GROMACS .gro file of N, CA and C in nm:
model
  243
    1UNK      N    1  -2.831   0.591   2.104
    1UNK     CA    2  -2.784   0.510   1.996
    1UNK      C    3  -2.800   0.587   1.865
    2UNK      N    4  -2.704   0.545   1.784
    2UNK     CA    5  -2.678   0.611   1.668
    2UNK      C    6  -2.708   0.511   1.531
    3UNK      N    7  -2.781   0.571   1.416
    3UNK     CA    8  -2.753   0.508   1.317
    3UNK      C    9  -2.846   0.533   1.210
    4UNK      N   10  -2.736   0.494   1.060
    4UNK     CA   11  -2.781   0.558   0.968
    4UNK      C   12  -2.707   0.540   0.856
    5UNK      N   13  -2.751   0.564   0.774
    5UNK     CA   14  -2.722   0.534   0.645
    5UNK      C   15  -2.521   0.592   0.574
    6UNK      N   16  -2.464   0.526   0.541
    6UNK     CA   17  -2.328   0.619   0.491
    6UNK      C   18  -2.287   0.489   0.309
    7UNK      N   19  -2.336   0.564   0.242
    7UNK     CA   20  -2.363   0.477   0.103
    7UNK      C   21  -2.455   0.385   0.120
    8UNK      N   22  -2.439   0.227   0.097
    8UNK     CA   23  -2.530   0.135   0.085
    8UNK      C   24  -2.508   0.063   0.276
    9UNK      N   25  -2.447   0.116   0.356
    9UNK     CA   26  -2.412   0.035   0.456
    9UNK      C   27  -2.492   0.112   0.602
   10UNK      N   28  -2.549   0.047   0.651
   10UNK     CA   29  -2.625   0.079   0.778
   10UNK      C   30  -2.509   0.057   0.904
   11UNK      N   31  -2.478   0.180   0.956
   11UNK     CA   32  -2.422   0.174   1.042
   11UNK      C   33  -2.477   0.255   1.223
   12UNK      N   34  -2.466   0.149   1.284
   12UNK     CA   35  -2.511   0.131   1.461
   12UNK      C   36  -2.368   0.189   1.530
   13UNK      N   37  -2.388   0.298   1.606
   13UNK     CA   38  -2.278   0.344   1.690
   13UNK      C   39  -2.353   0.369   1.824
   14UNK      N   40  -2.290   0.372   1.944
   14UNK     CA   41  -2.311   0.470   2.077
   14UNK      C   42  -2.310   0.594   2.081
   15UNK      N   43  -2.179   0.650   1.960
   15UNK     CA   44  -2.161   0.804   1.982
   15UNK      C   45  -2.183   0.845   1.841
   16UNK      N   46  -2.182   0.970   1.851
   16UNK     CA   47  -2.191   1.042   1.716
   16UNK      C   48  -2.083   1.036   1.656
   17UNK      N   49  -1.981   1.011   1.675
   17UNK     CA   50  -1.846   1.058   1.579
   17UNK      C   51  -1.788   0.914   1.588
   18UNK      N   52  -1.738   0.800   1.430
   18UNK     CA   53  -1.697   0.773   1.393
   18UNK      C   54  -1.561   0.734   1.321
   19UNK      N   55  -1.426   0.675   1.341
   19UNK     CA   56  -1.359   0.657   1.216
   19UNK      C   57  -1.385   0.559   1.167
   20UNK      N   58  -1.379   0.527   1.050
   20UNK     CA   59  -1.328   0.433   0.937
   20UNK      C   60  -1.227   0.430   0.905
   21UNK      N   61  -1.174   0.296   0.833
   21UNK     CA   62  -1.061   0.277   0.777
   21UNK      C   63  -1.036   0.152   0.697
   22UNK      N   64  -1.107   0.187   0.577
   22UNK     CA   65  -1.136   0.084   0.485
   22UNK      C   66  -1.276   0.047   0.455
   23UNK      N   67  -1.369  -0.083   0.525
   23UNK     CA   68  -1.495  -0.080   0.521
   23UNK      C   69  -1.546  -0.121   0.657
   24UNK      N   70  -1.403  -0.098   0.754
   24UNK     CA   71  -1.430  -0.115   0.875
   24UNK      C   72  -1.442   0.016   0.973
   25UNK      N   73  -1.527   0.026   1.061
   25UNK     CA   74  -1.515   0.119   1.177
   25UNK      C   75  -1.449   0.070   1.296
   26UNK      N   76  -1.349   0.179   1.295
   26UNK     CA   77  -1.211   0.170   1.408
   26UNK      C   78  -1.278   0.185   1.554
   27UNK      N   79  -1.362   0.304   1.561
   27UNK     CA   80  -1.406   0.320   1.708
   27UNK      C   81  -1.522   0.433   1.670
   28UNK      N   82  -1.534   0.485   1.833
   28UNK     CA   83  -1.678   0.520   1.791
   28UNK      C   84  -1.668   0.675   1.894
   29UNK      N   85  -1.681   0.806   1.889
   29UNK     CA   86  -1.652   0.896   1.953
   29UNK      C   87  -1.747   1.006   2.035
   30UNK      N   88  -1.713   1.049   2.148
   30UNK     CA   89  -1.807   1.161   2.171
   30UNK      C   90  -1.785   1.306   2.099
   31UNK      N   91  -1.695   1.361   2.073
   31UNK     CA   92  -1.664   1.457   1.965
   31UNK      C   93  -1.531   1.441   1.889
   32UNK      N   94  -1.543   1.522   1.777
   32UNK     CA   95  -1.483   1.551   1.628
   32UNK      C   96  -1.340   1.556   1.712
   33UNK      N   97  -1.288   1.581   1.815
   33UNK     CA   98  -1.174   1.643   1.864
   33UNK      C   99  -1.104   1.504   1.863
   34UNK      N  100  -1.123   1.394   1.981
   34UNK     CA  101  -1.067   1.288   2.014
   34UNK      C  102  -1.087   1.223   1.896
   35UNK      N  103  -1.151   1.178   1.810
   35UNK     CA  104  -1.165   1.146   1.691
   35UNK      C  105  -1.076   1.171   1.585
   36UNK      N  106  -1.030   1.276   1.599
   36UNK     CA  107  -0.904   1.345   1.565
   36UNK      C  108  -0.794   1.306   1.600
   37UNK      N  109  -0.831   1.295   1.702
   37UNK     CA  110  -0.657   1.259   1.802
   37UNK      C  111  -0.610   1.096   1.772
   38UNK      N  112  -0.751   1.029   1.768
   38UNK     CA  113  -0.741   0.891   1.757
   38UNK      C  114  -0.673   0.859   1.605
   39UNK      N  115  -0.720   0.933   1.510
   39UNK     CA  116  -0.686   0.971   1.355
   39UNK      C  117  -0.487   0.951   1.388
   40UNK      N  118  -0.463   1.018   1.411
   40UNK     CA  119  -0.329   1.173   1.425
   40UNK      C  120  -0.260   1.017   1.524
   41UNK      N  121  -0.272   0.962   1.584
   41UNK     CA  122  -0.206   0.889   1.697
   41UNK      C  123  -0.209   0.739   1.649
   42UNK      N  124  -0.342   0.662   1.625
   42UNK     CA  125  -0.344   0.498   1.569
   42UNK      C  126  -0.407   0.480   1.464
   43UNK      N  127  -0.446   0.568   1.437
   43UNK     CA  128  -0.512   0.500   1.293
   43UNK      C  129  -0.439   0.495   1.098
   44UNK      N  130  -0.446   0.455   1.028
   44UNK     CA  131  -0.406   0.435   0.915
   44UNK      C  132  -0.413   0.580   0.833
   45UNK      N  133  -0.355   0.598   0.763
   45UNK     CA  134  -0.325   0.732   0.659
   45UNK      C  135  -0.475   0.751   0.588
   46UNK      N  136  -0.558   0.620   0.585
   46UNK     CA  137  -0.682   0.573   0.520
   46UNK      C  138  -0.772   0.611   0.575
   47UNK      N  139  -0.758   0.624   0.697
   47UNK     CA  140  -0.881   0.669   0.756
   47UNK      C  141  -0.963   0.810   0.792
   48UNK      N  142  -1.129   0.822   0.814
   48UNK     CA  143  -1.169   0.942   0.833
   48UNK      C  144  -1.253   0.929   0.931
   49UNK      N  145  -1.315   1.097   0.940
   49UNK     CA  146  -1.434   1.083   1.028
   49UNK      C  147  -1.544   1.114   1.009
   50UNK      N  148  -1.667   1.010   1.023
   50UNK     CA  149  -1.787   1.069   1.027
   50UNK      C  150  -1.876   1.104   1.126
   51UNK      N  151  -1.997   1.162   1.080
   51UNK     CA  152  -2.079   1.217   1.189
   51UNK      C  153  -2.202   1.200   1.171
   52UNK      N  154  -2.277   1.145   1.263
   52UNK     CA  155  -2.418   1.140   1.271
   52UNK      C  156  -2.510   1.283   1.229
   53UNK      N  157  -2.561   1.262   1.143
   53UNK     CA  158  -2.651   1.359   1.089
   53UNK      C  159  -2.829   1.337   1.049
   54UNK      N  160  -2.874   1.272   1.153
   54UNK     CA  161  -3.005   1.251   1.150
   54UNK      C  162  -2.989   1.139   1.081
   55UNK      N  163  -3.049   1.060   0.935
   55UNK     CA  164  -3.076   0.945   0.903
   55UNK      C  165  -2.940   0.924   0.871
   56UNK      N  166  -2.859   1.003   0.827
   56UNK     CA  167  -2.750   0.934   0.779
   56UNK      C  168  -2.606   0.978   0.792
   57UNK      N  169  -2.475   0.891   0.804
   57UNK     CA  170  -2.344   0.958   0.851
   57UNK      C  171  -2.282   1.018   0.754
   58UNK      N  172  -2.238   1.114   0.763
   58UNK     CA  173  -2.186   1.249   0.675
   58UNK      C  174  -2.038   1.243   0.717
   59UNK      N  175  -1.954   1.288   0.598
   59UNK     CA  176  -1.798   1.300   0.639
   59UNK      C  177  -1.755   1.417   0.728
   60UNK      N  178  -1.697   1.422   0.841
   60UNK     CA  179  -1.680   1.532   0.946
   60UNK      C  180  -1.528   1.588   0.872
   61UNK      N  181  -1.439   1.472   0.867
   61UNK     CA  182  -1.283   1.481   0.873
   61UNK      C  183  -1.230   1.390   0.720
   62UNK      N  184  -1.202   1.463   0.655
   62UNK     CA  185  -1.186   1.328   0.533
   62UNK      C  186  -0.990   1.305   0.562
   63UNK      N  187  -0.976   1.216   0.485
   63UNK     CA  188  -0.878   1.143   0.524
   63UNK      C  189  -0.743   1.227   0.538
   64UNK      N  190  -0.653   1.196   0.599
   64UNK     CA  191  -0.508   1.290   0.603
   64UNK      C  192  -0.395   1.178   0.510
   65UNK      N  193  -0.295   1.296   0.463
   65UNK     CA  194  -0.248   1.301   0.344
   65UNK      C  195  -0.108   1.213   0.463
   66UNK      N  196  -0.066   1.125   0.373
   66UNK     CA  197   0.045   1.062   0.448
   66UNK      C  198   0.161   1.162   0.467
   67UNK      N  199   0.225   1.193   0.512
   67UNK     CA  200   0.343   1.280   0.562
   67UNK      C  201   0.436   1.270   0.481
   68UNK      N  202   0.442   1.157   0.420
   68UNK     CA  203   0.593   1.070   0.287
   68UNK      C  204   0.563   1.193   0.166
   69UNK      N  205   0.392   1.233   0.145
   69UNK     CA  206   0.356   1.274   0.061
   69UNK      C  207   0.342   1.445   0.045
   70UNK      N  208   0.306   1.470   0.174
   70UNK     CA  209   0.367   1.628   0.130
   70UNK      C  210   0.301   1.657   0.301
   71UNK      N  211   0.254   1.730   0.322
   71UNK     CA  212   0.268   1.831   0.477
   71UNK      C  213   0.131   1.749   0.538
   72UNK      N  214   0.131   1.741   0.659
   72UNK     CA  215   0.035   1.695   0.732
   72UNK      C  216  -0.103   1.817   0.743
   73UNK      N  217  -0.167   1.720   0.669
   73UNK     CA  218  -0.339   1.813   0.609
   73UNK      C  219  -0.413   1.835   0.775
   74UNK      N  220  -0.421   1.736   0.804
   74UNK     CA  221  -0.494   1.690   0.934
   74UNK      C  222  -0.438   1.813   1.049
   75UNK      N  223  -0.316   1.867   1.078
   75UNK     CA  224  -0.269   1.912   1.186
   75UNK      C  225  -0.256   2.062   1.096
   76UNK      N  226  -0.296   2.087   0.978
   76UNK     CA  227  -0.303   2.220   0.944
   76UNK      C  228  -0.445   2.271   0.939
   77UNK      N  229  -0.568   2.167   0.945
   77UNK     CA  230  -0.702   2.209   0.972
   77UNK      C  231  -0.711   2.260   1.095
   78UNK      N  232  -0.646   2.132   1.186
   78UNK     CA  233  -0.665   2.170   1.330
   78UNK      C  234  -0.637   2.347   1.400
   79UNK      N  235  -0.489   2.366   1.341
   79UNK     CA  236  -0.446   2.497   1.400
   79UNK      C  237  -0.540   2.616   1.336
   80UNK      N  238  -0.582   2.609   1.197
   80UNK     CA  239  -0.632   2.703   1.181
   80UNK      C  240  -0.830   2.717   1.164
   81UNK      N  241  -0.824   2.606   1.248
   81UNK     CA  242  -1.019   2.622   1.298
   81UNK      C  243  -1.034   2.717   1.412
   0.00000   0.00000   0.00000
C-alpha cells in the first residue's frame, strides 16, 4: 500500500503510479509506462502522473498539451527517453 502526501491531500493507492484529472484519481498503476498509455488512450488533456516517493506523491508525467494546440508533448517524451 501506498500513500502520501501530494499538496494538502492524503492520498491511499495499491500501486505506485497514479493519474489525476482534476482533484480526482483516475486509476492507480504498476509502472510510469501503462500510466502513460492510460494518459495517451482515456484520459482527459488534464490529466497527469504521479509517483510514490516515500512520504509523498511527486509528478512523474505532467500533463499533455491537447493536439488542437500544437504537437503531442506526451508521445515526443516517450520516443525520445
Amino acid at each position: 500500500m501506498f500513500a502520501g502526501l501530494f499538496g494538502q491531500h492524503v492520498i491511499h493507492s495499491s500501486r505506485p503510479f497514479i493519474v489525476v484529472e482534476g482533484e480526482s484519481v483516475s486509476g492507480s498503476f504498476a509502472t510510469l509506462e501503462v500510466a502513460g498509455n492510460f494518459i495517451t488512450e482515456k484520459a482527459s488533456y488534464a490529466a497527469f502522473v504521479l509517483r510514490h516517493d516515500g512520504q509523498e506523491w511527486v509528478m512523474a508525467r505532467d500533463r499533455v498539451i491537447n493536439p488542437l494546440f500544437g504537437p503531442n508533448r506526451w508521445e515526443f517524451i516517450r520516443r525520445n527517453q
